[in-house]
mmCIF file of C-alpha atoms (C1' of nucleotides) in Angstrom:
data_model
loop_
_atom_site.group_PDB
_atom_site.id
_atom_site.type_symbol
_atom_site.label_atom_id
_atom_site.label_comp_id
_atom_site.label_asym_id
_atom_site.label_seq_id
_atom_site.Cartn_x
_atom_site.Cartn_y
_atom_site.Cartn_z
ATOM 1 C CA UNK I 1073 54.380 79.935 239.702
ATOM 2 C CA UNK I 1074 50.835 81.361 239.714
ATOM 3 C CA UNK I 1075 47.691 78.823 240.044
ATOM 4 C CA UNK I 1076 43.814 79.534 239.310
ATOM 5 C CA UNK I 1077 43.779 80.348 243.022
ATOM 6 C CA UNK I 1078 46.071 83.171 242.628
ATOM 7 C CA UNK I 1079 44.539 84.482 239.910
ATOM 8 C CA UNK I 1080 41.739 84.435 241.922
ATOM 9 C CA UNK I 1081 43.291 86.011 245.045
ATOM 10 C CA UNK I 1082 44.783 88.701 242.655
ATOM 11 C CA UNK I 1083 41.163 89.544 241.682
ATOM 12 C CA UNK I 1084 39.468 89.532 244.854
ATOM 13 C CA UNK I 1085 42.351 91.867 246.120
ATOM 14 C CA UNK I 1086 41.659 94.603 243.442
ATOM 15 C CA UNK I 1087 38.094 94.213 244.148
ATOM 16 C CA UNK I 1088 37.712 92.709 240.545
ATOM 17 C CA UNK I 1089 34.652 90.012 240.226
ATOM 18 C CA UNK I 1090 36.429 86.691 239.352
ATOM 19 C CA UNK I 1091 35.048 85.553 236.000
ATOM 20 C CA UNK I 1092 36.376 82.881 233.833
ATOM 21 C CA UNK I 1093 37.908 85.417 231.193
ATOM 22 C CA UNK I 1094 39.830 87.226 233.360
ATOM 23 C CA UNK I 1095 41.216 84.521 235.018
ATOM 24 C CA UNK I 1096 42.267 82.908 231.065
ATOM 25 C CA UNK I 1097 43.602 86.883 230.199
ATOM 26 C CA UNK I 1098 45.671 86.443 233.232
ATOM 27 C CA UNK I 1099 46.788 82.863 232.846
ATOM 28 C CA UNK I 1100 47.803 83.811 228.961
ATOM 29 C CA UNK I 1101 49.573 86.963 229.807
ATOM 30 C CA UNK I 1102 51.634 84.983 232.646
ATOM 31 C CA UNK I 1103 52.177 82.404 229.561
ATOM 32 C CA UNK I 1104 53.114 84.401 227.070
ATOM 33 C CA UNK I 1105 55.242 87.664 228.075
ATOM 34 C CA UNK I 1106 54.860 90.498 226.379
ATOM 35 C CA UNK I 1107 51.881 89.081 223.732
ATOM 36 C CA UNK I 1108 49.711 91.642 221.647
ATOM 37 C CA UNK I 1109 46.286 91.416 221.992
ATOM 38 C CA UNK I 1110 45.492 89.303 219.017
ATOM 39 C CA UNK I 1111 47.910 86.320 220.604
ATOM 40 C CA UNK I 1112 46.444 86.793 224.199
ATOM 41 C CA UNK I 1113 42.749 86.754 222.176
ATOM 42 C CA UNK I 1114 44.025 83.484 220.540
ATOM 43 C CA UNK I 1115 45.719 81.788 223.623
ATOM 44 C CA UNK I 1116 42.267 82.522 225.709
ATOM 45 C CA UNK I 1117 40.325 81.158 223.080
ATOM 46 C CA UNK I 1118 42.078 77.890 223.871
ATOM 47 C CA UNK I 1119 40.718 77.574 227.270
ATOM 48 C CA UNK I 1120 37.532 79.166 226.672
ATOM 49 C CA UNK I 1121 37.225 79.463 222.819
ATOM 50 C CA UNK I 1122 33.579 81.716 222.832
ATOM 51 C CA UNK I 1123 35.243 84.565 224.378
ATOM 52 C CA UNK I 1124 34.710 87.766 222.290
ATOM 53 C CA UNK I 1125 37.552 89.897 221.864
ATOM 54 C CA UNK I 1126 35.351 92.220 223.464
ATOM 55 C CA UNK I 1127 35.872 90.884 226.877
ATOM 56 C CA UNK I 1128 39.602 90.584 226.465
ATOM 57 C CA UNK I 1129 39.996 94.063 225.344
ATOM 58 C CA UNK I 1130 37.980 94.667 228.842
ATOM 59 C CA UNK I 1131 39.722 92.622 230.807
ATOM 60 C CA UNK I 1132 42.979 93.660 229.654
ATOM 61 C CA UNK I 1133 42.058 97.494 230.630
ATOM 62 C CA UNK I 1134 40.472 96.562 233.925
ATOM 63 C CA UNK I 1135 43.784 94.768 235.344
ATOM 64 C CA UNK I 1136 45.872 97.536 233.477
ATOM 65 C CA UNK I 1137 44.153 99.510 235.804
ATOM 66 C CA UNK I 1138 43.998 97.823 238.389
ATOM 67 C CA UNK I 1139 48.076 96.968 238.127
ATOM 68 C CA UNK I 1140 47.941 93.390 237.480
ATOM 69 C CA UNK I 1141 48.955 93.253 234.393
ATOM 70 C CA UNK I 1142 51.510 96.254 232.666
ATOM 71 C CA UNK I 1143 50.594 97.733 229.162
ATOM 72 C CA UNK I 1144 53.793 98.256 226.492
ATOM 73 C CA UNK I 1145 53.144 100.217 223.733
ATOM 74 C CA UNK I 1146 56.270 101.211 221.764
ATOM 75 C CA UNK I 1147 55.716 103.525 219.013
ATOM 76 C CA UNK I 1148 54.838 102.408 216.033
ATOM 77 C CA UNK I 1149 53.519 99.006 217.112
ATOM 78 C CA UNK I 1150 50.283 97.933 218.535
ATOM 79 C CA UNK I 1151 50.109 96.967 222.671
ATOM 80 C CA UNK I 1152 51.623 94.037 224.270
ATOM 81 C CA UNK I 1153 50.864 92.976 227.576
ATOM 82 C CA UNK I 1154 53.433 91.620 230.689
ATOM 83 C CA UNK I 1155 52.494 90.501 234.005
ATOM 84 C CA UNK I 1156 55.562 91.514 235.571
ATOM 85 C CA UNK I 1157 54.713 94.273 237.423
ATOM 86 C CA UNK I 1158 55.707 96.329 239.904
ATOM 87 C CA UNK I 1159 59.666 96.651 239.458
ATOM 88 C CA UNK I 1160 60.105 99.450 237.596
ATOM 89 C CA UNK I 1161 61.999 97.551 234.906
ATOM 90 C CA UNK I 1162 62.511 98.791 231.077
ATOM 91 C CA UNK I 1163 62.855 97.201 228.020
ATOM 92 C CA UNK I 1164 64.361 96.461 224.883
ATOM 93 C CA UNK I 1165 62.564 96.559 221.472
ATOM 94 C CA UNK I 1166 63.247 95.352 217.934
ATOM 95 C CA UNK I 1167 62.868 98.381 215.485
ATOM 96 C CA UNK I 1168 62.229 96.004 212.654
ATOM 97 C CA UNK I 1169 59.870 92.817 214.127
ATOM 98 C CA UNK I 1170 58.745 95.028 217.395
ATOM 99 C CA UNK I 1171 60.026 91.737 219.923
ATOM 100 C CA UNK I 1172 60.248 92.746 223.134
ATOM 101 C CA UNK I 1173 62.633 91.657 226.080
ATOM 102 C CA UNK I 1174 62.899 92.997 229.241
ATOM 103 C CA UNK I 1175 65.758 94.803 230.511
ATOM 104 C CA UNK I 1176 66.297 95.701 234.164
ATOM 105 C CA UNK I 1177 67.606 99.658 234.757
ATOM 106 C CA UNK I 1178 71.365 99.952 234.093
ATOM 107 C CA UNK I 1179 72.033 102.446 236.896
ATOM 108 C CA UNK I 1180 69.629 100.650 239.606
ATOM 109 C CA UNK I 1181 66.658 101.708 241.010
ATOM 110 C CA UNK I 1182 64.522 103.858 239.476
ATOM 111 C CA UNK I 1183 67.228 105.483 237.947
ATOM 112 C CA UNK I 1184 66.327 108.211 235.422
ATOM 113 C CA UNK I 1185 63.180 108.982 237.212
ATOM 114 C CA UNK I 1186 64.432 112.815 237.898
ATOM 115 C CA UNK I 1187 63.890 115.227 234.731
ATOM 116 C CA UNK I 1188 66.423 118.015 235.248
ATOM 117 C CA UNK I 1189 63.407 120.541 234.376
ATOM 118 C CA UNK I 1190 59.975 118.844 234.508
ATOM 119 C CA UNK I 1191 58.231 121.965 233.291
ATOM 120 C CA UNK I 1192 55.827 122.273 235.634
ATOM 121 C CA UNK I 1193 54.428 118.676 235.482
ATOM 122 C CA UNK I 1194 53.804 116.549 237.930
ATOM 123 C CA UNK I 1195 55.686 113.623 236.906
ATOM 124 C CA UNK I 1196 54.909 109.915 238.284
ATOM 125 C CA UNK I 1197 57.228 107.681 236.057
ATOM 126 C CA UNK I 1198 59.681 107.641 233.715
ATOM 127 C CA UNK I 1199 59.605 105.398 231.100
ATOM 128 C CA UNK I 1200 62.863 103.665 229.338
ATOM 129 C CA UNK I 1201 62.838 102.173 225.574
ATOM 130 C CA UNK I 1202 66.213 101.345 224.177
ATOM 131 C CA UNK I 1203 65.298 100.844 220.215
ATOM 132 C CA UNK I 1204 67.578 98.085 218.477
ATOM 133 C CA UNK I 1205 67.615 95.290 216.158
ATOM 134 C CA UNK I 1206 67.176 91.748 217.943
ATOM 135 C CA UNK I 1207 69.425 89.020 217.721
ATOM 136 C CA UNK I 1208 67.633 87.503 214.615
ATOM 137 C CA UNK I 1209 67.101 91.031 212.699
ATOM 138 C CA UNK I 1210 70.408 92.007 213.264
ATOM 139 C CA UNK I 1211 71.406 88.597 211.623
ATOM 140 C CA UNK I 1212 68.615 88.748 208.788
ATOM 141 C CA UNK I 1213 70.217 93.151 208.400
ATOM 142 C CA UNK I 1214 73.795 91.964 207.852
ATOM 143 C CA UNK I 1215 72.964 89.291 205.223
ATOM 144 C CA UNK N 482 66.017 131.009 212.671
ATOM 145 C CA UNK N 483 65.315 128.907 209.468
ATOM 146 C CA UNK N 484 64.421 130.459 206.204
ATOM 147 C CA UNK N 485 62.332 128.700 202.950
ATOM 148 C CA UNK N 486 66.039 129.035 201.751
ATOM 149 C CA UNK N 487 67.478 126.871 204.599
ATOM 150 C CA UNK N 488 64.573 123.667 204.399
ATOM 151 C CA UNK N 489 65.720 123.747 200.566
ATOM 152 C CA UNK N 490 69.540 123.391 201.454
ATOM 153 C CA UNK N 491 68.170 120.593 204.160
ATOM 154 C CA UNK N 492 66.397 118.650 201.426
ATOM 155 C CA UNK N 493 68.949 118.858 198.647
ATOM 156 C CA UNK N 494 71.395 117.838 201.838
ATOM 157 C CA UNK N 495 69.551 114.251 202.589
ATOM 158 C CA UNK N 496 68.967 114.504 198.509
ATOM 159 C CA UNK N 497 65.023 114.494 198.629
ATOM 160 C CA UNK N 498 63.398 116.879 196.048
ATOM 161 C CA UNK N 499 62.340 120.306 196.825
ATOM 162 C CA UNK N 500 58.695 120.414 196.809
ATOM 163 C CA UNK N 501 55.925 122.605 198.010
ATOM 164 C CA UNK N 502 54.404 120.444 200.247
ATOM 165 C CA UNK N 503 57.787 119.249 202.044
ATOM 166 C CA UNK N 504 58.995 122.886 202.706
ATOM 167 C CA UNK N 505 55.763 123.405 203.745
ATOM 168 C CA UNK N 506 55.730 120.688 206.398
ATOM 169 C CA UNK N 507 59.331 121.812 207.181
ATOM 170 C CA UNK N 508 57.687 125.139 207.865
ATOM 171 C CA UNK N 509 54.855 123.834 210.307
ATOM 172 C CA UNK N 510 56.649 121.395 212.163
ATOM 173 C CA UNK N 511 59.259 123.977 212.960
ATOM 174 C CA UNK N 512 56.425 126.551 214.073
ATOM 175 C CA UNK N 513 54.210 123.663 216.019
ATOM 176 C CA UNK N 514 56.332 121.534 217.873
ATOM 177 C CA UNK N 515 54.836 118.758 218.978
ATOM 178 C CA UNK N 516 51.841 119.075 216.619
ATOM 179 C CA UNK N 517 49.931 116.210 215.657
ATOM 180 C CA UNK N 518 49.394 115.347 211.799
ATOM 181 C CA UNK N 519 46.125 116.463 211.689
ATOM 182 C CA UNK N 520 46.935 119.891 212.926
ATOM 183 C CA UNK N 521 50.503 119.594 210.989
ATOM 184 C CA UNK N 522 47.821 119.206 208.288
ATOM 185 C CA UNK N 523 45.985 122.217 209.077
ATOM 186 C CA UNK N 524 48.874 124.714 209.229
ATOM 187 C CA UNK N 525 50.144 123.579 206.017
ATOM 188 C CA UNK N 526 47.079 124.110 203.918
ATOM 189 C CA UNK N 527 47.200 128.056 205.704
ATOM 190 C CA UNK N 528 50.276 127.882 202.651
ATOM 191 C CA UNK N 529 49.032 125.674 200.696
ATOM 192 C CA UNK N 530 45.104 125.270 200.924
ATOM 193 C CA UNK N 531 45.341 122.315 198.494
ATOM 194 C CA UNK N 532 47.422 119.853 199.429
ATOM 195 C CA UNK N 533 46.245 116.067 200.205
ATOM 196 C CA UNK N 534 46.232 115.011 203.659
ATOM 197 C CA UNK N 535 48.334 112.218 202.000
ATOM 198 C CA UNK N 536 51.164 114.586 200.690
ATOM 199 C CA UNK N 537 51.179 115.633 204.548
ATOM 200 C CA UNK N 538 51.702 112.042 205.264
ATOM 201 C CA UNK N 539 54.196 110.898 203.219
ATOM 202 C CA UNK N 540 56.396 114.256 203.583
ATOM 203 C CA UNK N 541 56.261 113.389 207.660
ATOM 204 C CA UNK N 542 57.414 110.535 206.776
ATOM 205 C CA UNK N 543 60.127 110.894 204.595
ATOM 206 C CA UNK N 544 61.274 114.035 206.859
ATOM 207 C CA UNK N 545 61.138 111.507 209.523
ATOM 208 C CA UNK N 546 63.411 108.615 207.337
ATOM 209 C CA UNK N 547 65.885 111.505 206.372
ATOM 210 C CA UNK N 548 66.096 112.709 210.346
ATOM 211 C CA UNK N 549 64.756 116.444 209.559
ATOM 212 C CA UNK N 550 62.068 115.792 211.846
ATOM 213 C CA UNK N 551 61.332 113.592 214.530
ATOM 214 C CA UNK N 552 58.279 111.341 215.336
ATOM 215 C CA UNK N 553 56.836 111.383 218.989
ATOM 216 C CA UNK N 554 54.489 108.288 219.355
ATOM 217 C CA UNK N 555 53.468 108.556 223.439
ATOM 218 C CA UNK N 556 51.427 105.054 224.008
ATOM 219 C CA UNK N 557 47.873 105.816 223.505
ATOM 220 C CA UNK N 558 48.343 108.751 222.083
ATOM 221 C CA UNK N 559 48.650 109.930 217.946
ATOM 222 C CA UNK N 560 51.461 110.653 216.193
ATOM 223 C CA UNK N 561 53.523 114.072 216.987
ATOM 224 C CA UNK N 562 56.481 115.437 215.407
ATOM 225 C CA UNK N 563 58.884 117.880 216.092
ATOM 226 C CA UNK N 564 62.315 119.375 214.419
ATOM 227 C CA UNK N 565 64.316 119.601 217.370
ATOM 228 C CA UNK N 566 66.345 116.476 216.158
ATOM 229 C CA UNK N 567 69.829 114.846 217.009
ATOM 230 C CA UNK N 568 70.267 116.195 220.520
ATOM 231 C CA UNK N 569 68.685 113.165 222.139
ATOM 232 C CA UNK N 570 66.278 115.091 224.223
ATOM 233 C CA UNK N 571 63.602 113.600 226.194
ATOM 234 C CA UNK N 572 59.918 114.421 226.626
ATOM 235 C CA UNK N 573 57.275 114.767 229.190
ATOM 236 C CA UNK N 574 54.010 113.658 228.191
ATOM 237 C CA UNK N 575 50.530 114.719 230.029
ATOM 238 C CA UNK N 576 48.790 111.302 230.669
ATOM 239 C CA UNK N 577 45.009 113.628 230.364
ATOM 240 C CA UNK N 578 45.660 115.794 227.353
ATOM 241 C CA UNK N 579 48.792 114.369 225.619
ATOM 242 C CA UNK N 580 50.167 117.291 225.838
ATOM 243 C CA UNK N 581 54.092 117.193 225.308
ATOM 244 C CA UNK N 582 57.514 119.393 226.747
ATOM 245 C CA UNK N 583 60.792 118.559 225.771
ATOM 246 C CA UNK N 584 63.074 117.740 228.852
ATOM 247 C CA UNK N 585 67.067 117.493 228.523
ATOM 248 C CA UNK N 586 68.158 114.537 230.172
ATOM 249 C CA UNK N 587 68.695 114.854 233.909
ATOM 250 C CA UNK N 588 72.048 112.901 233.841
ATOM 251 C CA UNK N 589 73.883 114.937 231.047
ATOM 252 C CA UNK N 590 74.553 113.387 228.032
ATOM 253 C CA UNK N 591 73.201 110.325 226.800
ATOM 254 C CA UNK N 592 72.205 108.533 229.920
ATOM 255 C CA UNK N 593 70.863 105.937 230.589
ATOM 256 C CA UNK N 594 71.916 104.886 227.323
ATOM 257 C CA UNK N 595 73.547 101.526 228.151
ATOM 258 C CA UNK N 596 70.823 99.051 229.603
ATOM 259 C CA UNK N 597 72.372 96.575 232.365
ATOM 260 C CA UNK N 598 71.633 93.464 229.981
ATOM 261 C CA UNK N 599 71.132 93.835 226.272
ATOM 262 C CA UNK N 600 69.667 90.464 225.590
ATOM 263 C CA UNK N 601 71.735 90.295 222.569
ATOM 264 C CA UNK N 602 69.956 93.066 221.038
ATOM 265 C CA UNK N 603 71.573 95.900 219.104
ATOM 266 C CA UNK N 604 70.549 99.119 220.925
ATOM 267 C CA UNK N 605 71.550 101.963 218.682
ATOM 268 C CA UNK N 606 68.933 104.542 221.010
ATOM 269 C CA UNK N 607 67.231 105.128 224.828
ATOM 270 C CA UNK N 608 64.473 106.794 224.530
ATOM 271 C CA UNK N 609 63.163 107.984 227.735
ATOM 272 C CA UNK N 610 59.325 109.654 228.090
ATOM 273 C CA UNK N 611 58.634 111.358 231.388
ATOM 274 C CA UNK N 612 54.655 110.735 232.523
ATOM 275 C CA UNK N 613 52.384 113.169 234.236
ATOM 276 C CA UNK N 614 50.091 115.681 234.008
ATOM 277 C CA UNK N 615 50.015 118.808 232.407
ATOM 278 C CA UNK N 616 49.933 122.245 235.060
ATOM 279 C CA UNK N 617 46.215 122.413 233.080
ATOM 280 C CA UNK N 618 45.174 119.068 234.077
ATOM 281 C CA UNK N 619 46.917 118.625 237.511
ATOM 282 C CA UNK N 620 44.962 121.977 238.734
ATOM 283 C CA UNK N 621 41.755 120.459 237.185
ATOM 284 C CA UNK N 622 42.348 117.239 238.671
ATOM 285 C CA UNK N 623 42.540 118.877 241.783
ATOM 286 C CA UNK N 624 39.251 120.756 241.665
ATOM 287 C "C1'" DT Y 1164 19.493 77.966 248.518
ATOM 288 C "C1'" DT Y 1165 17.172 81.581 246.200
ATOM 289 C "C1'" DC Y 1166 16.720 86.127 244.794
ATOM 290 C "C1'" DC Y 1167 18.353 90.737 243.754
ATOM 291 C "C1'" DT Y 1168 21.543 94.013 242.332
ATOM 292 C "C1'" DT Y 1169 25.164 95.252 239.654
ATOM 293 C "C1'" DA Y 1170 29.215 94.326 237.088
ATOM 294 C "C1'" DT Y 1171 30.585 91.931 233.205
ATOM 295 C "C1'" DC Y 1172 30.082 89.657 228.651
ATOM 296 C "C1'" DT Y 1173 28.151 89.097 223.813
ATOM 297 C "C1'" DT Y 1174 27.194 90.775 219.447
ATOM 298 C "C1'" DG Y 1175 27.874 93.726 215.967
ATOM 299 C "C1'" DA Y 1176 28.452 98.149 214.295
ATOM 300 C "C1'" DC Y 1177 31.532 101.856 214.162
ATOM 301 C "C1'" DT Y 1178 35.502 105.336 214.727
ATOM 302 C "C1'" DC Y 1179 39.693 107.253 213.412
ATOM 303 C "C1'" DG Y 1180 44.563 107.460 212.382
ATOM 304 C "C1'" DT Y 1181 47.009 105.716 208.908
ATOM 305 C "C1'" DT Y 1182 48.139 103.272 204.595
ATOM 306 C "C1'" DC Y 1183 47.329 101.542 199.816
ATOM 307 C "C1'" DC Y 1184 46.395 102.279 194.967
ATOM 308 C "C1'" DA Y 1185 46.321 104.225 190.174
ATOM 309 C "C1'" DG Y 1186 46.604 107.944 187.503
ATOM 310 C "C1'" DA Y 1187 48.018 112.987 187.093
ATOM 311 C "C1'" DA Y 1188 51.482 116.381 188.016
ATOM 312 C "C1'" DA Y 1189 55.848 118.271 188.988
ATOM 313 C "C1'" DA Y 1190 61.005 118.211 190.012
ATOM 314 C "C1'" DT Y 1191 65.561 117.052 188.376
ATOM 315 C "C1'" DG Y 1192 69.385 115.955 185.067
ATOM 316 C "C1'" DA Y 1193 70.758 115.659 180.291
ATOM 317 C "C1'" DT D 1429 63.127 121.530 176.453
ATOM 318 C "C1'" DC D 1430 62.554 116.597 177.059
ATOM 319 C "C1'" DA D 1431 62.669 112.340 179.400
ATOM 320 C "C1'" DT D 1432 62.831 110.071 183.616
ATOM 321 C "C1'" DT D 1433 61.640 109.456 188.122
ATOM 322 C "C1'" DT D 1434 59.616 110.884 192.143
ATOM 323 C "C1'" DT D 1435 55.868 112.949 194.286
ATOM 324 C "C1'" DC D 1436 51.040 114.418 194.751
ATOM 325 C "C1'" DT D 1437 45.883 113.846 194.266
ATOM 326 C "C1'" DG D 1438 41.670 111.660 195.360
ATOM 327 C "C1'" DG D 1439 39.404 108.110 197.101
ATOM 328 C "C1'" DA D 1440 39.066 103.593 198.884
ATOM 329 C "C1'" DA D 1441 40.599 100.519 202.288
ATOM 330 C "C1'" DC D 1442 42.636 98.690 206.589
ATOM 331 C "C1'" DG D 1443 42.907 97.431 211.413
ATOM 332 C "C1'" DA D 1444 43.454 98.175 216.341
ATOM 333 C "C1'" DG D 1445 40.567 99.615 219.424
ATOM 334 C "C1'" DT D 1446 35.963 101.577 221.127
ATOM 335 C "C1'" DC D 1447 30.857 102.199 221.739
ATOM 336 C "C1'" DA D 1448 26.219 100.678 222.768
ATOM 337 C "C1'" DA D 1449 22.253 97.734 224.151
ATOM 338 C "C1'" DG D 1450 20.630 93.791 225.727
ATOM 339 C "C1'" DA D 1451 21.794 89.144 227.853
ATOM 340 C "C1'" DT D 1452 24.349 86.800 231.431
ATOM 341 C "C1'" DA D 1453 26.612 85.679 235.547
ATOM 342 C "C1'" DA D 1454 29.083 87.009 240.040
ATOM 343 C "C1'" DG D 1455 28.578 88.309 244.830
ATOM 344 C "C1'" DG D 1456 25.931 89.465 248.814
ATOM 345 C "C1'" DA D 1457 21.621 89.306 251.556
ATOM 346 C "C1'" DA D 1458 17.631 86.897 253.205
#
DNA sequence: TTCCTTATCTTGACTCGTTCCAGAAAATGA
DNA sequence: TCATTTTCTGGAACGAGTCAAGATAAGGAA
């Protein structure tokens, strides 16, 4: 369980200036796994409701970079934020609402990380996306 | 090697109509791979120098719903498309340019197809994108 | 504490890929 | 060939995300 202090320890550690929206991004991305930005803008806003969306677009892309925060963008949808990071786990995504729930590798540790023929790149992570229906889709599909 | 003859018998196979601008698109996504719409866009207006960028769109997408072509959507990146469909290859995608390769899976056939936990989802695909840079960008990176 | 420097935030306009809409045109089956 | 239905044209619109300039606040030094 993460407090304001750890937040702030986080920030310090990644050489980051500790403001008061970046500590609210990461407080609502702990909160709310796998949010878009429009939900994290809204759950900020409830802690410090004169935010521009502005600075959470900002702070979101400073601790993406930084690693404190990990950046989903499955096709087709727009980008949803986790703060689980650092464990090389995948995930699984609704085709029809674009949900998202994490799913750990199936064969391990960073399992398919090996391309049989990277074609000359230099490769530094392989991402996994299994594409389904969630539970309450799949019901919704079948009726 | 696929003929104007061979898209027809493709669309009268997933019964869509034969039209100029779909054989068209059939055409340039088979002779781009891994184009982008605007330069799927381009090469089909060499044919036919008329055509709406929204004919473009709607063919890709229909091609796309009928699984003639497929739709490459790397996060942060636009749209691509390629007709190299229903071998479930993977791709390797330049984090500078965007810049894609295909890449068969390293395990064999569909691999890590079965995630460790489903979460009650229905997963009816793994997709699995490689990330890296390009030989052009890792040697400017470099210097 | 106070000041200075620099990073960050606010405000508001703007970009760009993509989609929506209504009417015109063309493909298919009878 | 005609009628029906789908597709295409042209242009407007949408929305997530970005850019830019000035205001503000965080962190370090005195």
């Amino acid at each position: 369980m993460s407090t304001a202090a750890d937040f702030r320890q986080m920030l310090r550690g990644a050489a980051l200036r500790v403001t008061r929206p970046r500590l609210a991004v990461l407080e609502a991305v702990r909160a709310h796994p796998h949010a878009d930005t429009e939900s994290i803008i809204g759950a900020v806003r409830e802690d410090l409701p004169k935010v521009s969306h502005q600075a959470v677009y900002d702070s979101l892309r400073t601790l993406t970079a930084a690693g404190l925060v990990r950046k989903i963008q499955p096709a087709g949808f727009v980008a949803r934020y986790e703060s689980r990071v650092g464990d090389n786990h995948h995930h699984v995504v609704c085709r029809s609402c674009g949900s998202i729930a994490d799913a750990d590798c199936a064969v391990g540790e960073a399992p398919c990380l090996t391309a049989s023929d990277d074609r000359g790149f230099t490769i530094d992570e392989a991402e996994v996306v299994y594409w389904g229906l969630c539970p309450g889709c799949s019901t919704n599909e079948n009726s």
